CSV table of C-alpha atoms in Angstrom, one decimal:
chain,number,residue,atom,x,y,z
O,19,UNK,CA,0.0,0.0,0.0
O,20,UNK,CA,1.0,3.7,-0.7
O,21,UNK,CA,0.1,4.5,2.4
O,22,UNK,CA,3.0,2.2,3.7
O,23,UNK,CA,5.1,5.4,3.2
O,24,UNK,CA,3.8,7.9,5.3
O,25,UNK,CA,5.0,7.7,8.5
O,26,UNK,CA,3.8,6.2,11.4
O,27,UNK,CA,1.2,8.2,13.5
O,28,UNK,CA,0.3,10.6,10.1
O,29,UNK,CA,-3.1,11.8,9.7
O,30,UNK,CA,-4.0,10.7,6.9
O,31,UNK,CA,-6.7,13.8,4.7
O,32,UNK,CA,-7.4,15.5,1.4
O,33,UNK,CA,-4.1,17.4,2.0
O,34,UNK,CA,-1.6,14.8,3.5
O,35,UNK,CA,-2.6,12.9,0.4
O,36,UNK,CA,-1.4,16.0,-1.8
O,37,UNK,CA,1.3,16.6,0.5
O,38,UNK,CA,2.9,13.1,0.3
O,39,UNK,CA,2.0,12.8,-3.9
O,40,UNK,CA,-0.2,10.3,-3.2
O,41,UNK,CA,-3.3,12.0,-5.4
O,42,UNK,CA,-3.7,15.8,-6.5
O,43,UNK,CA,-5.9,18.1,-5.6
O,44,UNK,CA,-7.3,18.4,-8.9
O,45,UNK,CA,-8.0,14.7,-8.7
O,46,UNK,CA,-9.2,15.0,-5.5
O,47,UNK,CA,-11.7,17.9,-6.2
O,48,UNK,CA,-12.6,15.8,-9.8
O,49,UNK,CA,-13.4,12.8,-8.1
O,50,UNK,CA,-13.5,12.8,-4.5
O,51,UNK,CA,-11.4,10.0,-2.8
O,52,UNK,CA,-11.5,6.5,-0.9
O,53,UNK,CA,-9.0,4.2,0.4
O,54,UNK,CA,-9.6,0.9,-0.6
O,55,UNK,CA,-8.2,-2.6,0.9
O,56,UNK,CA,-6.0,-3.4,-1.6
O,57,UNK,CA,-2.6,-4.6,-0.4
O,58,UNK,CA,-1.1,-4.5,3.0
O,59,UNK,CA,-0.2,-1.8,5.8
O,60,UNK,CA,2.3,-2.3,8.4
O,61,UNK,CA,2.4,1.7,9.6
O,62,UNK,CA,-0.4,3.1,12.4
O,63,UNK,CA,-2.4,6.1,10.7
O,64,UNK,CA,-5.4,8.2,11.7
O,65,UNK,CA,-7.5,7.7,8.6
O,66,UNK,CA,-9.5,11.0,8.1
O,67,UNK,CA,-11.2,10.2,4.2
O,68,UNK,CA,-13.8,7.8,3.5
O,69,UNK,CA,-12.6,4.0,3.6
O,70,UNK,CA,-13.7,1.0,2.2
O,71,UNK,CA,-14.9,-1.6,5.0
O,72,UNK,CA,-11.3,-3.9,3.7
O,73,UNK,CA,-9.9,-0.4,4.7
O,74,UNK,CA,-11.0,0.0,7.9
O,75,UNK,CA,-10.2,-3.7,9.2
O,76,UNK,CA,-6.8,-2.9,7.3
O,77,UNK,CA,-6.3,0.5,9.1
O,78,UNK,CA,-7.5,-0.9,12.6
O,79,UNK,CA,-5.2,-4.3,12.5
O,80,UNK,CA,-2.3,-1.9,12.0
O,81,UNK,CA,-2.9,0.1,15.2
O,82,UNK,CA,-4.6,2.8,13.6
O,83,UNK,CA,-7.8,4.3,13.5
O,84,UNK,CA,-10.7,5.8,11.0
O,85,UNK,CA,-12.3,8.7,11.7
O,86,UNK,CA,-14.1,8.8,8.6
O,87,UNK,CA,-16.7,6.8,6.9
């Protein structure tokens, strides 16, 4: 997962996303955003964007936490 690079404790929003060139803000504005399941993640985040329900047991097995739905 992308989100394997960001580090461990982040907040993960609309402009951490920009921030770490993960999405723009063009795309973001264009088409909204959602983190899906796919892959794995090994790093805690606070998850502040909408999630798929993969996601959020993905997030949460990691030690973080979704704030978002």
């Amino acid at each position: 997962s992308a989100l394997n690079g960001l580090p461990k404790g982040s907040t993960v929003d609309a402009a951490a996303l920009v921030k770490y060139k993960l999405a723009t803000d063009e795309e973001i504005k264009a088409n909204g955003v959602k983190i899906l399941g796919d892959g794995e993640l090994g790093v805690a985040l606070t998850v502040r964007v909408p999630v798929s329900k993969g996601a959020a047991e993905k997030i949460v097995k990691a030690g973080g936490s979704v704030e978002a739905k």
